[in-house]
Tab-separated table of C-alpha atoms and ligand atoms in Angstrom:
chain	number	residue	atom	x	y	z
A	140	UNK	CA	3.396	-17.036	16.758
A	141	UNK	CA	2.711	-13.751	18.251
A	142	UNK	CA	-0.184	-10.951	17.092
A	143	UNK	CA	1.025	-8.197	14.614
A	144	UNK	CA	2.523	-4.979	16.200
A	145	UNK	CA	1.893	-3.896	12.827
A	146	UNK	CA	-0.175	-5.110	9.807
A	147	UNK	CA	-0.728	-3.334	6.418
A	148	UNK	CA	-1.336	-5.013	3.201
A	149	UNK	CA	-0.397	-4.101	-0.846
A	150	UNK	CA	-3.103	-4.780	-3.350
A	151	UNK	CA	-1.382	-6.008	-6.076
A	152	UNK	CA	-2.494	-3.945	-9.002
A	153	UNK	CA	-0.056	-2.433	-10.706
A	154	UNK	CA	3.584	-1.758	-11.163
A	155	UNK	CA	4.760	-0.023	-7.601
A	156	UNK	CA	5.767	4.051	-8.203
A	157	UNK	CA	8.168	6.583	-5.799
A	158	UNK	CA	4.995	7.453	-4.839
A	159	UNK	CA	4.301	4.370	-3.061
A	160	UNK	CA	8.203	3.886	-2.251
A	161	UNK	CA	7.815	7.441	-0.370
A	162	UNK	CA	4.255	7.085	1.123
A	163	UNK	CA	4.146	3.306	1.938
A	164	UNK	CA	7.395	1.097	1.269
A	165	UNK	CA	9.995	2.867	2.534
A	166	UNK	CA	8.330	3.961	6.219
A	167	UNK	CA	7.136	0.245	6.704
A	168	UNK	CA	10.627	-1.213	5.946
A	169	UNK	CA	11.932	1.301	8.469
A	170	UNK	CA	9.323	0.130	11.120
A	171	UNK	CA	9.815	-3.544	10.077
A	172	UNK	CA	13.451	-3.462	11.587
A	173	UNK	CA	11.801	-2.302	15.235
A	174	UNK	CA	13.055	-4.819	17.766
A	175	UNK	CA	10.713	-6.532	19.406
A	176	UNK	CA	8.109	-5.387	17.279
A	177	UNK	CA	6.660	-7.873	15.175
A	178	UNK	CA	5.102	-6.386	11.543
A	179	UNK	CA	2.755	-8.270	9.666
A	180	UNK	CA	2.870	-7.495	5.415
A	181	UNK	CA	0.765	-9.227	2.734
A	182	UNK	CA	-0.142	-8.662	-0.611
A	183	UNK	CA	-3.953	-7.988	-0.934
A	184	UNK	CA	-4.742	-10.176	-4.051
A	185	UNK	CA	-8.279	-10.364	-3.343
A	186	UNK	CA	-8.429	-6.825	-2.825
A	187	UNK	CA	-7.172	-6.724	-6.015
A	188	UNK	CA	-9.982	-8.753	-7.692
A	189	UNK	CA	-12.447	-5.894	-6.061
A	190	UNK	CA	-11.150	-3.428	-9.216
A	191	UNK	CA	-9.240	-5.403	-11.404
A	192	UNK	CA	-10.580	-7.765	-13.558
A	193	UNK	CA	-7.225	-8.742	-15.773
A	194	UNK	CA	-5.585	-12.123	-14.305
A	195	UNK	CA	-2.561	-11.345	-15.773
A	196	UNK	CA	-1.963	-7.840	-14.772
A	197	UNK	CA	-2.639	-9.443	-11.339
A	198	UNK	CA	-0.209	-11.890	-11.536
A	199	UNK	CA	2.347	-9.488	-13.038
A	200	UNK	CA	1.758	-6.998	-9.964
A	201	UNK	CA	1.767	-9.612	-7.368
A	202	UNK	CA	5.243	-10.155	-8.378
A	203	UNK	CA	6.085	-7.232	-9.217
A	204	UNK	CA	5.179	-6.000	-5.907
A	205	UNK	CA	7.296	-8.868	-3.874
A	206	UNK	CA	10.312	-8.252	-5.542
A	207	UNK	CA	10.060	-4.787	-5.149
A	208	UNK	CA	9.885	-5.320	-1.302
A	209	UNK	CA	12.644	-7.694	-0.820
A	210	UNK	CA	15.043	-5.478	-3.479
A	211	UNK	CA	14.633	-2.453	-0.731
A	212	UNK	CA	15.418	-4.315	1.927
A	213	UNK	CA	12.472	-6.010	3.780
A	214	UNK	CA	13.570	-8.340	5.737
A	215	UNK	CA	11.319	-11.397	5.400
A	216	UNK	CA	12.497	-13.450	8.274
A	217	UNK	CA	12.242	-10.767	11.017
A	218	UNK	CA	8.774	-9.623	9.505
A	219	UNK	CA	5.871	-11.805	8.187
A	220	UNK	CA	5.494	-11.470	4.582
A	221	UNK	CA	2.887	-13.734	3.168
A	222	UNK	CA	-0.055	-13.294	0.443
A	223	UNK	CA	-3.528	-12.652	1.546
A	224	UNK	CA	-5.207	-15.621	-0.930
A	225	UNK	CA	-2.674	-18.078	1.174
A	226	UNK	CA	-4.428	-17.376	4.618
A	227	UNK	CA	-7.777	-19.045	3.776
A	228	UNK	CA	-8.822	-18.155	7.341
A	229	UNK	CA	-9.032	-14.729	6.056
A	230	UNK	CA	-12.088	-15.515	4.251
A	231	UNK	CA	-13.398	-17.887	7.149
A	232	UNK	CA	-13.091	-14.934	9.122
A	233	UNK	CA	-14.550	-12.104	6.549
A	234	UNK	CA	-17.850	-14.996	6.568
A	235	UNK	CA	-18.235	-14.437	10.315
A	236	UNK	CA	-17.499	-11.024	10.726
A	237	UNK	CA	-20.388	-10.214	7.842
A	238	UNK	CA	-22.792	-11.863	10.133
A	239	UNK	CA	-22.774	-9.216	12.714
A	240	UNK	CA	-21.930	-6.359	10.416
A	241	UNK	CA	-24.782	-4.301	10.080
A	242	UNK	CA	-25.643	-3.273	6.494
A	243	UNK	CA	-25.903	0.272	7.785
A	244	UNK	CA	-21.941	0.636	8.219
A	245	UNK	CA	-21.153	-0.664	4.741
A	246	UNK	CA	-23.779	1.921	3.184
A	247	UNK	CA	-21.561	4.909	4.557
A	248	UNK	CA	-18.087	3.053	3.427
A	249	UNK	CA	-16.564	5.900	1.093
A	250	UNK	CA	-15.655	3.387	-1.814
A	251	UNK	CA	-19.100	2.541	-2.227
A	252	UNK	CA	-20.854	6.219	-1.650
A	253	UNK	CA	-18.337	7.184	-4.224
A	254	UNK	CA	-19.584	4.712	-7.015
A	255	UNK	CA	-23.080	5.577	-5.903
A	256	UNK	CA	-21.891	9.365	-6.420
A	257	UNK	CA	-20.475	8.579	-9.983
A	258	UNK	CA	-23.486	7.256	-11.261
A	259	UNK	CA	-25.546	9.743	-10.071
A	260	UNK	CA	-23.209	12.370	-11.607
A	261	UNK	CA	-23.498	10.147	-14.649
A	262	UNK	CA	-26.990	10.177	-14.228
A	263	UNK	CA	-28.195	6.314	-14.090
A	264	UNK	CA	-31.605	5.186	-13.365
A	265	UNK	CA	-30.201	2.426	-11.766
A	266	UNK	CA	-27.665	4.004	-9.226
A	267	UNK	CA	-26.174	0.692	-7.880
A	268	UNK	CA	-24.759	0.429	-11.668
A	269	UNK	CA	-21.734	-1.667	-11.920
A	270	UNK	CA	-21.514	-1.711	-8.098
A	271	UNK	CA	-19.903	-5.623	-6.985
A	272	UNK	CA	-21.026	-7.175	-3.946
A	273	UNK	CA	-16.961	-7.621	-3.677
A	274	UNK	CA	-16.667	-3.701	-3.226
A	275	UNK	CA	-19.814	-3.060	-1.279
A	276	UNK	CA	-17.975	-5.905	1.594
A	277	UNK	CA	-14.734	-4.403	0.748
A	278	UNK	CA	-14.245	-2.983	4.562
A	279	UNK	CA	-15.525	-6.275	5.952
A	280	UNK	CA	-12.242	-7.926	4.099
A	281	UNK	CA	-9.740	-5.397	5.366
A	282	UNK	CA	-11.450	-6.025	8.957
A	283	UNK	CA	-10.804	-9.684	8.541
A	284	UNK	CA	-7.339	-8.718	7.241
A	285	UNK	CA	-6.835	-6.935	10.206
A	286	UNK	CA	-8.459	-8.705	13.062
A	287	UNK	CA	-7.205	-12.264	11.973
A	288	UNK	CA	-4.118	-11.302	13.571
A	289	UNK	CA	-5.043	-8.840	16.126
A	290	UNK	CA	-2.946	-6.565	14.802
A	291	UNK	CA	-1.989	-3.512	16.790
A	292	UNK	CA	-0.936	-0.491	15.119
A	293	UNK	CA	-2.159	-0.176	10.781
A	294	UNK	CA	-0.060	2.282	9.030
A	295	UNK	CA	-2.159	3.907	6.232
A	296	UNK	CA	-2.682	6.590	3.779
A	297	UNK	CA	-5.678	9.365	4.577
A	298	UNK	CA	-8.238	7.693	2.657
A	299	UNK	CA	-8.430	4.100	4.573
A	300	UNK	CA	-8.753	5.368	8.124
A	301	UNK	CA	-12.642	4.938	7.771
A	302	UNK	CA	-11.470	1.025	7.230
A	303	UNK	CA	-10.007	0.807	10.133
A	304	UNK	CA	-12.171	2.488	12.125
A	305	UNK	CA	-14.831	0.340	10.596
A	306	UNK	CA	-12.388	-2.946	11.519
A	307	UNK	CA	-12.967	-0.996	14.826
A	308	UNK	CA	-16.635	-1.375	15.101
A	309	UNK	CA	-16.462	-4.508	13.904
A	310	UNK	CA	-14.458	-6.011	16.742
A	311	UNK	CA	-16.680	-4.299	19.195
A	312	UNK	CA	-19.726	-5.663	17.781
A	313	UNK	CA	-18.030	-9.413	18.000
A	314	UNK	CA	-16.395	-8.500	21.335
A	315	UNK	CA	-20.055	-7.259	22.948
A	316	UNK	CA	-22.044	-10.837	21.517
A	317	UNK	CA	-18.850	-13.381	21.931
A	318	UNK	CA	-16.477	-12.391	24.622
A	319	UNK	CA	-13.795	-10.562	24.145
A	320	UNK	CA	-11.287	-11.681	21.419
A	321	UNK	CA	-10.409	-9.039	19.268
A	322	UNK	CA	-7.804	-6.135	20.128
A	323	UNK	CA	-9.045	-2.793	18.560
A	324	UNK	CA	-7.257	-1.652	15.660
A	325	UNK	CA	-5.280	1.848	15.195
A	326	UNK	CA	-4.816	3.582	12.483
A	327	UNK	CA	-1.812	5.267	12.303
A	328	UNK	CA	-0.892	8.163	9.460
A	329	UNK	CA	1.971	9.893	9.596
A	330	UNK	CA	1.099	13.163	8.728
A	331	UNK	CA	5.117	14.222	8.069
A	332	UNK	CA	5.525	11.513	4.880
A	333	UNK	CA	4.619	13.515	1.704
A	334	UNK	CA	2.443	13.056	-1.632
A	335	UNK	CA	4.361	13.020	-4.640
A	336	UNK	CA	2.980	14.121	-7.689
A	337	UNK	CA	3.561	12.433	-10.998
A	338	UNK	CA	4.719	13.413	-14.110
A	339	UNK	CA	1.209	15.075	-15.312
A	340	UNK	CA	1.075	17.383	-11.621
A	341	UNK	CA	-1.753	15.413	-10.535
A	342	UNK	CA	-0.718	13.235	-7.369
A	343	UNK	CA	1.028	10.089	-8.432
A	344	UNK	CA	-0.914	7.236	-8.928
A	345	UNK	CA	-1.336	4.366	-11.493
A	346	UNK	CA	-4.905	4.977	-12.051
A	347	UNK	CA	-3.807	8.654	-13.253
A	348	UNK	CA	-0.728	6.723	-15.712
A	349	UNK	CA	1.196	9.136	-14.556
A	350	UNK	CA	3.834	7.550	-12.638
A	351	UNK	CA	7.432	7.025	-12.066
A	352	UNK	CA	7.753	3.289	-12.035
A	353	UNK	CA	10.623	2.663	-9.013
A	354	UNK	CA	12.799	0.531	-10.993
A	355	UNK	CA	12.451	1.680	-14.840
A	356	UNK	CA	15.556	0.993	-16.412
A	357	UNK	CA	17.938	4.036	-16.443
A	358	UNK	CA	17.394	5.287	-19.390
A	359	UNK	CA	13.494	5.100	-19.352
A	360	UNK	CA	13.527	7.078	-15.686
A	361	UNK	CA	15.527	10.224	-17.672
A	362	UNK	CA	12.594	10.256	-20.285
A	363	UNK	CA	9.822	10.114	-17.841
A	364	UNK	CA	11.949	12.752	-15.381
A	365	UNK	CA	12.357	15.061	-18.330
A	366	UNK	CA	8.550	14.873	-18.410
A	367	UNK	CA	7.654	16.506	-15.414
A	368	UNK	CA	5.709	19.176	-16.038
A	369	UNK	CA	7.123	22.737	-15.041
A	370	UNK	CA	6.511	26.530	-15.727
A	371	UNK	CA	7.824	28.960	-18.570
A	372	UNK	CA	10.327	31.094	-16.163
A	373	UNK	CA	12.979	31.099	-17.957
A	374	UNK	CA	16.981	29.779	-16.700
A	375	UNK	CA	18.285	32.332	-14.909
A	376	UNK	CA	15.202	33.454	-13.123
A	377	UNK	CA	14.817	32.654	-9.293
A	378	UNK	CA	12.350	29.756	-8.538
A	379	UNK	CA	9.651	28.639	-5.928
A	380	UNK	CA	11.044	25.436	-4.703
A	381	UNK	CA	7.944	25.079	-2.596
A	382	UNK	CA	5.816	24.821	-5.982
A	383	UNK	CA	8.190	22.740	-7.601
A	384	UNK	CA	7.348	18.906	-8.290
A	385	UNK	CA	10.940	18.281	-9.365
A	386	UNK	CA	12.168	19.935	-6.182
A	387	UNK	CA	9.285	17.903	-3.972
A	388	UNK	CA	10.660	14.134	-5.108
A	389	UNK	CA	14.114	15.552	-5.098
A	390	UNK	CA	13.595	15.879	-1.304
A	391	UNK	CA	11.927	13.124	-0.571
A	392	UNK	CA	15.063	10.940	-1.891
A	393	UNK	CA	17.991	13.860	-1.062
A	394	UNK	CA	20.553	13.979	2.081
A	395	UNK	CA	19.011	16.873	4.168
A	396	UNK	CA	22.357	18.924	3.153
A	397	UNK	CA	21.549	18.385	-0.541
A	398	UNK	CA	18.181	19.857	0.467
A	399	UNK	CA	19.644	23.248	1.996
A	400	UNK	CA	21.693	23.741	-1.191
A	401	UNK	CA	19.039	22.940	-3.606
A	402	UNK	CA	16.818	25.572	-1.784
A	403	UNK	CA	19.795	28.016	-2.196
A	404	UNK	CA	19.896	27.372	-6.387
A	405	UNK	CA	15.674	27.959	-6.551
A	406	UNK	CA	16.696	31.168	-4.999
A	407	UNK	CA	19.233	32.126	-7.260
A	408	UNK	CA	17.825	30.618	-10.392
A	409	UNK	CA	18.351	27.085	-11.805
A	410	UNK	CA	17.100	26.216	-15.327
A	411	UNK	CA	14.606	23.415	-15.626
A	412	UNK	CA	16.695	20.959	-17.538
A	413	UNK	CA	19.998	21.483	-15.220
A	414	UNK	CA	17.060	20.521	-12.469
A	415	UNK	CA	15.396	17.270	-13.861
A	416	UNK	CA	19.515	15.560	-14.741
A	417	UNK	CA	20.232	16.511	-10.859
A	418	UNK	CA	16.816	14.732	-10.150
A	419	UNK	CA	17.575	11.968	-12.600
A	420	UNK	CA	21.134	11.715	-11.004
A	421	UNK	CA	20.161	11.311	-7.821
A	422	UNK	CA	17.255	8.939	-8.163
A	423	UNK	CA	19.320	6.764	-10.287
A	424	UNK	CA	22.032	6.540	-7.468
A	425	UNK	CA	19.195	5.961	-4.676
A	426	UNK	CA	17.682	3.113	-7.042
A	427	UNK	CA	20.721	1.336	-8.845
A	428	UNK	CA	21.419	-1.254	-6.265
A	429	UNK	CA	18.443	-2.022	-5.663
A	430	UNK	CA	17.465	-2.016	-9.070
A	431	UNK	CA	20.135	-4.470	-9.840
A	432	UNK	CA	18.602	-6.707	-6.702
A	433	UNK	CA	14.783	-6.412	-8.188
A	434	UNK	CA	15.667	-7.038	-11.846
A	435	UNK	CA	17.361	-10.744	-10.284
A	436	UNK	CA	14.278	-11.197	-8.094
A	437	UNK	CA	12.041	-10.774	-10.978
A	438	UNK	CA	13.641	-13.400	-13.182
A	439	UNK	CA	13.421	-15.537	-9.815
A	440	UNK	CA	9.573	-15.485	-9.283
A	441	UNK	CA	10.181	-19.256	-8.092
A	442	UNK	CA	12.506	-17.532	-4.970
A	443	UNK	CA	9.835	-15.231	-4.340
A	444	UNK	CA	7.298	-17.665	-4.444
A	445	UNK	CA	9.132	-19.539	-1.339
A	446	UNK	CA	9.348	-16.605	0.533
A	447	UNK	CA	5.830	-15.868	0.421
A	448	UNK	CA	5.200	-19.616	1.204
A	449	UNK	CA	7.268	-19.706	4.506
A	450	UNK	CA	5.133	-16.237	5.471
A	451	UNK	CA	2.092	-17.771	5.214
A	452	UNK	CA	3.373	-21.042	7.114
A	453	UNK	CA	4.008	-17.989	9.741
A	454	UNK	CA	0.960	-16.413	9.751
A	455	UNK	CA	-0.938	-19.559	9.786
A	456	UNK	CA	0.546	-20.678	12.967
A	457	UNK	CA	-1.555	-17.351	14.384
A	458	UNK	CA	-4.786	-17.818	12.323
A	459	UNK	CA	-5.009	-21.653	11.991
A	460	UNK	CA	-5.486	-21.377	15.957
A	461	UNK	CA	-7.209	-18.554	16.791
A	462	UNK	CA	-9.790	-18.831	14.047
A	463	UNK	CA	-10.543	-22.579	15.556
A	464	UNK	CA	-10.912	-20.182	18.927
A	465	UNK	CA	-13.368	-17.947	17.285
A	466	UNK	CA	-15.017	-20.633	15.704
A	467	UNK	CA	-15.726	-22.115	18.983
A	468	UNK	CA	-17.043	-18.789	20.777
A	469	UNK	CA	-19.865	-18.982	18.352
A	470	UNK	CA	-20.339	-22.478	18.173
A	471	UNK	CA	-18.861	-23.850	15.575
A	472	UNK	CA	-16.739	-27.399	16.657
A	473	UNK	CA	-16.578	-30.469	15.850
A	474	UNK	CA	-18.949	-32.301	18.065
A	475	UNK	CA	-17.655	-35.669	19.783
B	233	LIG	P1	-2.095	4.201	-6.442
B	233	LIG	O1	-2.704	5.571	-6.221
B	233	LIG	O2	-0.949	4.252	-7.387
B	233	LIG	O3	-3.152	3.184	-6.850
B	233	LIG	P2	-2.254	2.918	-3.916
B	233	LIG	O4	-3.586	3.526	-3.644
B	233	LIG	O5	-2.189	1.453	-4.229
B	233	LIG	O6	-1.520	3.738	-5.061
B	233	LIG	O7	-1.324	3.235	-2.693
B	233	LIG	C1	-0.504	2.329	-2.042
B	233	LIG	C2	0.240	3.094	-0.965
B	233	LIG	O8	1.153	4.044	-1.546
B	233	LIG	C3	-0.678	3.881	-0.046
B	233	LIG	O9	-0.393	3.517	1.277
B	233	LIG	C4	-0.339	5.346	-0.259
B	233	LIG	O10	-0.169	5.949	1.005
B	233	LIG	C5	0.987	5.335	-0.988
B	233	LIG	N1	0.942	6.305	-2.097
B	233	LIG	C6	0.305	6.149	-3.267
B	233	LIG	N2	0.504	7.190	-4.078
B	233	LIG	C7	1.310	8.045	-3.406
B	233	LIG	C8	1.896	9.321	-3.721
B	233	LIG	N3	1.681	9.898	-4.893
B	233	LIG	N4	2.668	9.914	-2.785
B	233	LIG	C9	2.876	9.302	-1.593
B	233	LIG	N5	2.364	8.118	-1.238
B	233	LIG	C10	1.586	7.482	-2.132
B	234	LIG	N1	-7.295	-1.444	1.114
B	234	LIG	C1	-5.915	-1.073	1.252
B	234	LIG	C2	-5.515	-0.112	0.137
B	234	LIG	O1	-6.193	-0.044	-0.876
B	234	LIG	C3	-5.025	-2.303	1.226
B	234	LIG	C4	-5.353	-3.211	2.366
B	234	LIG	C5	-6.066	-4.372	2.301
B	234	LIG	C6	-4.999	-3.017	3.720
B	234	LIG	N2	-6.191	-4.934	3.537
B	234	LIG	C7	-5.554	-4.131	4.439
B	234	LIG	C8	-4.286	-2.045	4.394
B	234	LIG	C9	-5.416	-4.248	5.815
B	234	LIG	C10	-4.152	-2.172	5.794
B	234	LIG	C11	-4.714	-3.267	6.477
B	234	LIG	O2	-4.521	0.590	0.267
């Protein structure tokens, strides 16, 4: 098996939004049909463990999150699509790469400084309050993640280039004492995909419950689009499309000509509610295949489960042997 062009992984808690469709699934299932380029996805369930602590909302994610992949089209025999807990040379890996990780780098990791932060703000004696050793070795996971299949290119949002870059130092650090094994990590962002906001005007995200789940049945996604906030102008009075959350996921799911004449009504006034059916209309068009596809998939977990299965067989033909070659640099073998 060959190294990942491209790697990114899912954690697997919660019930995947258009925010994540816009940001996450839709550019990586573009990239995943590359030729020649090999892309690496997995669902981070023991990222997931880091801030979830409710087995059964995992296990309702982790599904939830494979069928939503397969419904838009990943294709799971050109791509690897495994689960992170089925690669136990992930955690072989994360062992090893601790040992040379200096404690220093995980004290500036922004997950942790931002707990630290919290309970200062909530003003704890104790300011390592509710802080796991799980979160405070997050980064060292993601490295192992990462470097267990020298993977290439990582496409990410803002907030997890310090990961990378931290996967980065990593592999240098292993590559200066052991000889050089690791290929250093990129993190690539694309600047161009947008954040959506949710329903509340804060950006979308399920830690907000504010989001539009992808594949809500139809009538549910009319309620939740007729909740999107907007302001008091009144029907006939021109609008700022540039302001407008409505007009923001519209064009993140519209036909570039739909666009242009959707900028044209703002201009010349379009009333709120005429707004959120065109926005209901056209998501439901954009979703109702593959809704159809991921409400089958979800009744199949036992189809999804053998996907996942032959993606880890995958990816373990790369990290079965390569972990028995870092093993070796720093000797660890079986002595005969
Ligand atoms: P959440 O904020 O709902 O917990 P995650 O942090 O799990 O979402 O994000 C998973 C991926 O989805 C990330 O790569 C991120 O880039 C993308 N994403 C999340 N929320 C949005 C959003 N509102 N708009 C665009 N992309 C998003
Ligand atoms: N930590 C990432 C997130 O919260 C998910 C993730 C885990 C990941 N391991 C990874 C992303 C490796 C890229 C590469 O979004």
């Amino acid at each position: 098996m060959k190294n990942a062009d491209l790697l990114t992984g899912i954690t697997t808690t919660g019930t995947p939004h258009l925010g994540n469709y816009v940001g996450a699934i839709r550019p990586a299932i573009k990239s995943s049909k590359k030729k020649d380029k090999l892309s690496y996805y997995f669902l981070a369930d023991y990222h997931a463990i880091i801030k979830c602590q409710k087995p059964e909302r995992i296990i309702k994610s982790t599904l939830e999150v494979a069928a939503t992949w397969i419904a838009l089209g990943l294709d799971t025999d050109k791509s690897i699509f495994y689960r992170q807990t089925d690669i136990p040379e992930i955690l072989e890996l994360t062992w090893i790469l601790s040992c040379i990780t200096s404690k220093g780098l995980m004290n500036r990791a922004h997950a942790y400084k931002a707990s630290l932060t919290q309970n200062r703000i909530d003003k704890r004696k104790d300011l390592e309050k509710n802080i796991t050793m799980g979160l405070f070795n997050y980064p060292i996971l993601m490295a192992a993640d990462i470097l267990m299949f020298n993977a290439d290119k990582i496409p990410v949002g803002k907030d997890q280039i310090q990961h990378i870059e931290m996967a980065r130092d990593i592999a240098v650090k292993f590559n200066n004492t052991y000889g050089k094994y690791f290929i250093l990590p990129e993190a690539v962002v694309d600047e161009k995909i947008p954040i959506l906001s949710g329903v509340d005007g804060r950006k979308m995200s399920k830690s907000y419950d504010n989001t539009i789940p992808l594949f809500e049945s139809e009538k549910h996604l009319r309620k939740l689009i007729m909740k999107i906030k907007t302001n008091s102008l009144s029907p006939e009075e021109p609008k700022d499309y540039s302001t407008s959350i409505l007009f923001a996921i519209y064009q993140a799911f519209a036909e570039s000509n739909e666009i242009k004449e959707m900028k044209e009504r703002y201009k010349k006034g379009i009333a709120w509610g005429v707004m959120k059916q065109e926005l209901f209309e056209l998501l439901n068009e954009v979703l109702k295949q593959p809704r159809q596809e991921y409400n089958k998939l979800i009744k199949s977990p036992d189809y999804i489960e053998d996907i996942l299965k032959k993606g880890a067989q995958r990816a373990r033909e790369y990290s079965v042997p390569f972990l028995g070659k870092i093993k070796k640099s720093i000797g660890i073998q079986i002595i005969r």
